[in-house]
Amino acid sequence: MFVLFLLLVSLQNQATDAEKKISWTLTRDSNFNFRAAHWADLYRILHNSLPSDIVLWGHFFLSFGVSNDKASVFVKCRVLESGNTVDIVGDLLIAADGCLSNIRKAFLPDFMLRYSGYCAWRGVLDFSSDEHDASIRDLKKAYPDLGKCLYFDLSSGSHSVFYELLHNRMNWIWYVNQPEPEVKGNSVTMKVSSDMIRRMHEEAEKVWSPELARIMKETREPFLNVIYDADPLKQLFWDNVVLIGDAAHPTTPHGLRSTNMSILDAAVLGKCLQKWGLENLHSALEEYQSIRLPVVSKQVLHSRRLGRIKQGLNLADRQPFDPTTADPEECEELQQKNMPFFTDVPSTLRDGQLFSARVTE
Ligand SMILES: Cc1cc2nc3c(=O)[nH]c(=O)nc-3n(C[C@H](O)[C@H](O)[C@H](O)COP(=O)(O)OP(=O)(O)OC[C@H]3O[C@@H](n4cnc5c(N)ncnc54)[C@H](O)[C@@H]3O)c2cc1C
C-alpha cells in the first residue's frame, strides 16, 4: 500500500530570542492529529484514482461562454504542444484555477486580492542522501519531536513553520514582513536571484536557531510566495459556472488547511451533484454554496487574523503580539484549534465515505 501521510500528533508554538538564541514553549497541542503530505504524493494519489482520460494535460484555459438557454458551457483552450486552439463543451464549468482565477474575473472584474503585508520563503530539504546527516541530527536534537510534531518558531515580527514529510524530506516556510513586491505574470510565486537567497540565509542566521538556519541554507532552490487573501465572496456560482478551492476563497495559509478546504469543496460539490442530478443543477449548486460559503468565509478571516498576530502586525482590537513578552492568555490565540469549524465534517459527507483528515502539504 502507498503511504501518503505522516501523522503529526502534536503542534508546538515556541518563541525564539534572536539575540540570545534561546527558545521556549508558548503553547503545545498534544492532540493536533494532522496529516502531512507532499504535494506530489497527494496529486499522484488523486490522479491515480481518476479515469485515465479525464485530465487533459497541457491545455491552457483561454475563455468560456454560457449558451443562451444556460444548458451548456463552451470552453476555449490552447493545446500547449501544438499551439492549436480547441473548444470543449460541457454541462458545468468548475473553476479550480487558483487564487488568481481568470474565470472568477469574468464575473467579478473588480474583485481584488489583499496583500497580507508579508511574503513566505519556502523550501523542502531532501535529506535522503547522507550529505545532510549532521544538520538533520542537530535539528532533531534541538526540536526532538520532529517527525510527529509541527513546530512554529516565533520571533518578534516574524514566524516560521517546519515539519517532516515522508521519505526524508523537511518542509519549512518563513514569513517575512515587507512591502508588496511587483510580481510578473499570473503567479504568486516570485523568481528569486542568488543574491536574494544569500541575503535570506544571512538574515536566517540572525533570526532563527542555528539548527533551523542551517536547514534553510542547505535547501536547494528555495522560493518566495507573495501572500494574498481576499474578503469572502457573496456567491460561489453563476448559472452553470461554479468556483471551488482558492478560486472561491483566496486565503492566507495560517490555518494549515487551505488544500483541505479545496478538497472539501470538491467533495461537497460532488455529493450535491449526485443528489440533485443534472436536471436540477441549480439546486445542487445552491446547496453546495449554502454548505461551503459560511464555513470558508469564517476560515479565511480567522486565518488572516492569525497571520497578523504571528507577524506582530496591527489589529484593531489588540496590541501587536510579541512572543518574547506574551502572557499565556495571549498565547492561547495562537492555537490552531481555534479555527472555526476546526473538526467539522459537512453533513452531506457524514455517510462513512469521507476521510476526515486535515491535509497539510
Ligand atoms: C506559503 C504557503 C503555505 C501553504 N501551506 C499550506 C498548508 O500547510 N496546508 C494547506 O492545506 N494548504 C497550504 N497552502 C495553500 C494551498 O497551496 C492552496 O490553498 C491550494 O493549493 C489551493 O488549491 P487549488 O487547487 O484551489 O488552487 P491551486 O493549487 O492554485 O491550483 C490551481 C491550478 O489551476 C491552474 N490554472 C490556473 N489558470 C489556468 C489556465 N488558464 N489554464 C490551465 N490551468 C490553469 C494552475 O496552473 C494550478 O495548477 C499554502 C499556501 C502557501 C502560499
Coordinates of C-alpha atoms and ligand atoms in Angstrom, one line a residue:
M1 CA 0.0 0.0 0.0
F2 CA 1.2 3.5 -0.8
V3 CA 1.6 5.5 2.4
L4 CA 0.8 9.2 1.8
F5 CA 0.7 10.9 5.1
L6 CA 2.9 11.4 8.1
L7 CA 0.9 11.7 11.3
L8 CA 1.6 14.9 13.2
V9 CA 0.4 14.1 16.7
S10 CA 1.3 17.5 18.2
L11 CA 1.9 21.1 17.4
Q12 CA 4.1 23.4 19.3
N13 CA 4.4 27.2 19.1
Q14 CA 7.6 28.4 20.6
A15 CA 9.4 31.7 20.9
T16 CA 13.0 32.3 19.8
D17 CA 15.1 35.1 21.2
A18 CA 17.1 36.1 18.2
E19 CA 20.0 37.6 20.2
K20 CA 20.4 35.1 23.0
K21 CA 19.5 32.1 20.6
I22 CA 17.2 30.6 23.2
S23 CA 13.7 29.1 22.7
W24 CA 10.8 28.4 25.0
T25 CA 7.3 26.9 24.5
L26 CA 4.4 29.2 24.1
T27 CA 1.7 26.6 23.5
R28 CA 1.6 22.9 22.8
D29 CA -1.4 20.9 21.5
S30 CA -0.7 17.2 22.0
N31 CA -3.9 16.2 20.1
F32 CA -3.2 18.0 16.9
N33 CA -3.7 14.9 14.8
F34 CA -2.9 16.4 11.4
R35 CA -1.5 14.5 8.4
A36 CA 1.4 16.0 6.5
A37 CA 1.8 15.1 2.8
H38 CA 4.0 16.3 0.0
W39 CA 2.2 17.9 -3.0
A40 CA 3.5 15.4 -5.4
D41 CA 2.3 12.4 -3.3
L42 CA -1.2 13.9 -2.8
Y43 CA -1.6 14.7 -6.5
R44 CA -0.4 11.3 -7.5
I45 CA -3.0 9.5 -5.4
L46 CA -5.8 11.8 -6.6
H47 CA -4.8 11.4 -10.2
N48 CA -4.5 7.6 -10.0
S49 CA -8.0 7.4 -8.6
L50 CA -9.5 9.1 -11.6
P51 CA -10.4 7.6 -15.0
S52 CA -7.2 7.7 -17.1
D53 CA -8.5 10.1 -19.8
I54 CA -10.1 12.7 -17.5
V55 CA -7.1 15.0 -17.0
L56 CA -6.1 16.9 -20.2
W57 CA -2.5 17.8 -19.6
G58 CA -1.0 20.8 -21.5
H59 CA -4.3 22.5 -22.1
F60 CA -4.3 26.2 -21.2
F61 CA -7.7 27.7 -20.5
L62 CA -8.4 30.8 -22.6
S63 CA -12.1 31.7 -22.3
F64 CA -15.6 30.4 -21.8
G65 CA -19.2 31.2 -22.7
V66 CA -22.5 30.0 -21.5
S67 CA -25.2 29.0 -24.0
N68 CA -28.3 31.2 -24.3
D69 CA -30.5 28.5 -22.7
K70 CA -27.9 28.2 -19.9
A71 CA -27.7 24.4 -20.6
S72 CA -24.1 24.2 -21.5
V73 CA -20.7 25.9 -21.2
F74 CA -18.2 26.3 -24.0
V75 CA -14.5 26.4 -23.1
K76 CA -11.7 27.5 -25.3
C77 CA -8.2 26.1 -24.6
R78 CA -4.8 26.3 -26.2
V79 CA -3.0 23.0 -26.5
L80 CA 0.5 23.9 -25.5
E81 CA 2.3 21.3 -27.5
S82 CA 0.7 22.1 -30.9
G83 CA -0.4 25.7 -30.3
N84 CA -3.8 24.8 -31.6
T85 CA -7.0 26.1 -30.0
V86 CA -9.7 23.6 -29.1
D87 CA -13.3 24.0 -27.9
I88 CA -14.7 21.9 -25.2
V89 CA -18.5 21.7 -24.4
G90 CA -19.8 20.7 -21.0
D91 CA -22.8 20.9 -18.7
L92 CA -20.9 22.6 -15.9
L93 CA -17.7 24.6 -15.6
I94 CA -15.9 24.0 -12.3
A95 CA -13.4 26.8 -11.8
A96 CA -10.5 25.4 -9.8
D97 CA -8.0 27.8 -11.3
G98 CA -6.5 29.1 -8.0
C99 CA -6.4 32.4 -6.2
L100 CA -5.8 34.4 -9.3
S101 CA -8.8 32.7 -11.1
N102 CA -9.5 34.1 -14.6
I103 CA -12.9 32.5 -14.5
R104 CA -13.8 34.4 -11.3
K105 CA -12.6 37.6 -13.0
A106 CA -15.3 37.2 -15.7
F107 CA -18.0 37.5 -13.1
L108 CA -16.2 39.9 -10.6
P109 CA -13.9 42.1 -12.7
D110 CA -13.4 44.5 -9.8
F111 CA -12.6 41.8 -7.2
M112 CA -9.2 42.5 -5.7
L113 CA -6.8 40.3 -3.7
R114 CA -5.5 41.8 -0.5
Y115 CA -1.7 41.7 0.0
S116 CA -1.1 40.4 3.6
G117 CA 1.9 42.5 4.4
Y118 CA 4.4 39.6 4.1
C119 CA 5.9 37.1 1.8
A120 CA 7.0 33.5 2.6
W121 CA 10.3 31.9 1.8
R122 CA 9.7 28.2 1.3
G123 CA 11.7 25.1 0.7
V124 CA 11.8 21.3 1.1
L125 CA 15.2 19.8 2.2
D126 CA 15.6 16.3 0.8
F127 CA 17.8 14.5 3.3
S128 CA 17.7 11.0 1.7
S129 CA 21.4 11.2 0.9
D130 CA 24.0 11.3 3.8
E131 CA 25.1 14.8 2.8
H132 CA 22.7 16.4 5.3
D133 CA 23.1 13.9 8.1
A134 CA 24.8 16.3 10.6
S135 CA 22.3 19.1 10.0
I136 CA 19.3 16.8 10.4
R137 CA 20.8 15.2 13.5
D138 CA 21.4 18.7 15.1
L139 CA 17.9 19.9 14.1
K140 CA 16.3 16.8 15.7
K141 CA 18.3 17.4 18.8
A142 CA 17.0 21.0 19.0
Y143 CA 13.4 20.0 18.1
P144 CA 13.2 16.5 19.5
D145 CA 9.6 15.8 18.4
L146 CA 10.2 16.4 14.7
G147 CA 8.6 13.6 12.7
K148 CA 5.5 13.7 14.9
C149 CA 5.2 17.4 15.8
L150 CA 4.7 20.5 13.7
Y151 CA 6.8 23.4 15.0
F152 CA 6.1 27.1 14.8
D153 CA 9.0 29.3 15.8
L154 CA 8.0 32.9 16.5
S155 CA 10.4 35.8 16.7
S156 CA 9.5 39.5 17.0
G157 CA 7.6 40.4 13.8
S158 CA 8.2 37.1 12.0
H159 CA 7.4 33.4 12.2
S160 CA 8.4 30.1 10.6
V161 CA 6.9 26.7 10.4
F162 CA 8.6 23.4 9.8
Y163 CA 7.8 19.7 9.9
E164 CA 9.0 16.5 8.4
L165 CA 7.4 14.8 5.4
L166 CA 7.5 11.2 4.4
H167 CA 10.6 9.9 2.6
N168 CA 13.2 12.0 4.4
R169 CA 12.1 15.5 3.5
M170 CA 11.9 18.6 5.7
N171 CA 9.4 21.2 4.8
W172 CA 9.9 24.8 6.0
I173 CA 8.2 28.2 5.5
W174 CA 9.4 31.6 6.8
Y175 CA 7.1 34.6 6.7
V176 CA 8.8 38.0 6.3
N177 CA 7.1 41.4 6.6
Q178 CA 7.8 43.6 3.6
P179 CA 6.2 46.0 1.2
E180 CA 4.2 44.3 -1.6
P181 CA 6.7 43.2 -4.3
E182 CA 6.0 43.5 -8.0
V183 CA 5.1 40.1 -9.4
K184 CA 5.4 39.4 -13.1
G185 CA 2.9 37.2 -14.9
N186 CA -0.1 35.3 -13.5
S187 CA 1.6 33.8 -10.4
V188 CA 2.0 34.4 -6.7
T189 CA 5.5 32.7 -6.8
M190 CA 8.4 35.1 -7.3
K191 CA 11.5 34.5 -9.2
V192 CA 14.4 34.8 -6.7
S193 CA 18.0 35.6 -7.6
S194 CA 21.1 34.1 -5.9
D195 CA 21.6 37.4 -4.2
M196 CA 18.2 37.3 -2.6
I197 CA 18.8 33.7 -1.4
R198 CA 22.2 34.8 0.0
R199 CA 20.6 37.6 1.9
M200 CA 17.8 35.3 3.2
H201 CA 20.5 32.9 4.5
E202 CA 22.3 35.8 6.3
E203 CA 19.0 37.0 7.8
A204 CA 18.0 33.5 8.9
E205 CA 21.2 33.3 10.9
K206 CA 20.3 36.4 12.8
V207 CA 16.6 35.4 13.5
W208 CA 16.4 31.6 13.9
S209 CA 18.2 28.9 15.9
P210 CA 21.5 27.9 14.2
E211 CA 20.0 24.4 13.5
L212 CA 17.0 25.8 11.6
A213 CA 19.0 28.4 9.8
R214 CA 21.4 25.7 8.6
I215 CA 18.4 23.7 7.2
M216 CA 17.3 26.8 5.3
K217 CA 20.8 27.2 4.0
E218 CA 21.2 23.6 2.8
T219 CA 17.8 23.6 0.9
R220 CA 18.2 23.7 -2.8
E221 CA 16.1 26.2 -4.8
P222 CA 14.1 27.9 -2.0
F223 CA 11.4 30.1 -3.5
L224 CA 9.2 33.0 -2.4
N225 CA 5.4 33.2 -2.3
V226 CA 3.7 36.6 -2.1
I227 CA 0.9 36.0 0.5
Y228 CA -2.6 37.2 -0.5
D229 CA -6.1 36.6 0.6
A230 CA -9.5 38.3 -0.2
D231 CA -12.6 39.3 1.6
P232 CA -15.2 36.5 1.4
L233 CA -17.2 36.3 -1.8
K234 CA -21.0 36.7 -1.6
Q235 CA -21.7 33.8 -4.1
L236 CA -19.9 30.8 -5.5
F237 CA -21.8 30.2 -8.7
W238 CA -23.3 31.9 -11.7
D239 CA -25.6 29.9 -14.0
N240 CA -23.6 26.7 -14.7
V241 CA -20.2 28.0 -13.6
V242 CA -19.0 27.3 -10.0
L243 CA -15.9 28.2 -8.1
I244 CA -14.0 25.9 -5.8
G245 CA -10.7 26.0 -3.9
D246 CA -8.6 29.1 -3.8
A247 CA -10.6 30.5 -6.7
A248 CA -13.6 30.5 -4.4
H249 CA -11.7 31.7 -1.3
P250 CA -8.2 33.0 -1.6
T251 CA -6.7 32.6 1.8
T252 CA -3.5 33.1 3.8
P253 CA -2.1 29.8 4.8
H254 CA -2.1 30.1 8.6
G255 CA -5.0 27.7 9.1
L256 CA -2.7 25.0 7.7
R257 CA -5.8 23.7 5.8
S258 CA -6.3 25.6 2.5
T259 CA -5.8 22.4 0.5
N260 CA -8.2 20.7 2.8
M261 CA -10.7 23.4 2.2
S262 CA -10.3 22.9 -1.6
I263 CA -10.7 19.1 -1.2
L264 CA -13.8 19.6 1.0
D265 CA -15.3 22.0 -1.6
A266 CA -14.8 19.3 -4.3
A267 CA -16.3 16.5 -2.1
V268 CA -19.4 18.5 -1.1
L269 CA -19.9 19.7 -4.7
G270 CA -19.7 16.1 -5.9
K271 CA -22.3 14.9 -3.3
C272 CA -24.6 17.8 -4.2
L273 CA -24.4 17.0 -7.9
Q274 CA -25.0 13.3 -7.2
K275 CA -28.0 14.1 -5.1
W276 CA -29.8 16.6 -7.4
G277 CA -28.6 15.3 -10.8
L278 CA -28.1 17.4 -14.0
E279 CA -31.8 18.2 -14.3
N280 CA -31.6 20.1 -11.0
L281 CA -28.2 21.7 -11.5
H282 CA -29.2 25.0 -9.9
S283 CA -30.4 23.3 -6.7
A284 CA -27.1 21.3 -6.5
L285 CA -25.1 24.5 -6.8
E286 CA -27.3 26.3 -4.3
E287 CA -26.8 23.5 -1.8
Y288 CA -23.1 23.5 -2.3
Q289 CA -22.9 27.2 -1.8
S290 CA -25.1 27.1 1.3
I291 CA -22.9 24.5 2.9
R292 CA -19.5 25.8 2.0
L293 CA -19.7 29.6 1.9
P294 CA -20.4 30.2 5.6
V295 CA -17.6 27.9 6.6
V296 CA -14.8 29.1 4.2
S297 CA -15.7 32.8 4.8
K298 CA -15.1 32.4 8.6
Q299 CA -11.9 30.3 8.0
V300 CA -10.4 32.9 5.6
L301 CA -11.0 35.7 8.1
H302 CA -9.6 33.7 11.0
S303 CA -6.5 32.8 9.1
R304 CA -6.0 36.4 8.2
R305 CA -6.1 37.3 11.9
L306 CA -3.8 34.5 13.0
G307 CA -1.3 35.6 10.4
R308 CA -1.3 39.2 11.5
I309 CA -0.9 38.1 15.2
K310 CA 2.1 35.9 14.4
Q311 CA 3.7 38.5 12.2
G312 CA 3.3 41.1 15.0
L313 CA 1.2 43.3 12.8
N314 CA -1.5 45.8 13.9
L315 CA -5.1 44.6 14.6
A316 CA -7.9 47.0 15.6
D317 CA -8.7 45.1 18.9
R318 CA -5.3 44.2 20.3
Q319 CA -1.7 45.3 20.7
P320 CA 0.8 43.8 18.2
F321 CA 1.8 40.3 19.5
D322 CA 5.4 40.0 20.8
P323 CA 6.3 36.4 21.5
T324 CA 9.1 37.5 23.9
T325 CA 6.7 39.2 26.3
A326 CA 3.3 37.5 25.6
D327 CA 1.3 36.1 28.6
P328 CA -0.4 32.7 28.5
E329 CA -3.8 34.2 27.6
E330 CA -2.4 35.9 24.6
C331 CA -0.6 32.8 23.6
E332 CA -3.9 30.9 23.6
E333 CA -4.8 32.9 20.5
L334 CA -2.1 31.1 18.6
Q335 CA -3.7 27.7 18.9
Q336 CA -4.7 26.1 15.5
K337 CA -7.8 24.5 17.1
N338 CA -9.4 28.0 17.4
M339 CA -10.1 27.8 13.7
P340 CA -13.8 28.0 13.1
F341 CA -15.3 24.6 12.1
F342 CA -11.9 23.0 13.0
T343 CA -13.3 19.5 13.4
D344 CA -16.4 19.9 11.3
V345 CA -17.4 17.4 8.7
P346 CA -20.1 18.7 6.4
S347 CA -23.4 16.8 6.9
T348 CA -23.5 15.8 3.2
L349 CA -20.3 13.8 3.8
R350 CA -21.2 12.1 7.1
D351 CA -22.0 8.8 5.5
G352 CA -18.8 7.0 6.2
Q353 CA -17.4 7.5 2.7
L354 CA -15.3 10.5 3.6
F355 CA -11.9 10.7 5.1
S356 CA -11.9 13.4 7.7
A357 CA -8.2 14.0 7.6
R358 CA -7.0 17.6 7.5
V359 CA -4.3 18.0 4.9
T360 CA -1.1 19.9 5.1
E361 CA 1.4 19.9 2.4
Ligands
LIG1 C1 3.2 29.7 1.8 C2 2.0 28.8 1.7 C3 1.9 27.7 2.6 C4 0.8 26.9 2.5 N1 0.6 25.9 3.4 C5 -0.5 25.1 3.3 C6 -0.6 24.1 4.3 O1 0.2 23.9 5.2 N2 -1.7 23.3 4.2 C7 -2.7 23.5 3.2 O2 -3.7 22.8 3.2 N3 -2.6 24.5 2.3 C8 -1.5 25.3 2.3 N4 -1.3 26.2 1.4 C9 -2.4 26.5 0.4 C10 -2.5 25.7 -0.8 O3 -1.3 25.8 -1.5 C11 -3.7 26.2 -1.6 O4 -4.8 26.5 -0.8 C12 -4.1 25.1 -2.6 O5 -3.1 24.8 -3.5 C13 -5.4 25.5 -3.4 O6 -5.7 24.6 -4.3 P1 -6.4 24.9 -5.6 O7 -6.5 23.7 -6.4 O8 -7.7 25.6 -5.3 O9 -5.5 26.0 -6.4 P2 -4.0 25.9 -7.0 O10 -3.2 24.9 -6.2 O11 -3.5 27.3 -7.1 O12 -4.3 25.2 -8.4 C14 -4.8 26.0 -9.5 C15 -4.4 25.3 -10.7 O13 -5.0 25.9 -11.8 C16 -4.1 26.0 -12.9 N5 -4.5 27.1 -13.8 C17 -4.7 28.4 -13.5 N6 -5.0 29.1 -14.6 C18 -5.0 28.2 -15.6 C19 -5.3 28.3 -17.0 N7 -5.6 29.5 -17.6 N8 -5.3 27.2 -17.8 C20 -5.0 26.0 -17.2 N9 -4.7 25.8 -15.9 C21 -4.7 26.9 -15.1 C22 -2.8 26.3 -12.2 O14 -1.7 26.0 -13.0 C23 -2.9 25.4 -11.0 O15 -2.4 24.1 -11.3 C24 -0.2 27.1 1.4 C25 0.0 28.1 0.5 C26 1.1 29.0 0.6 C27 1.2 30.1 -0.4

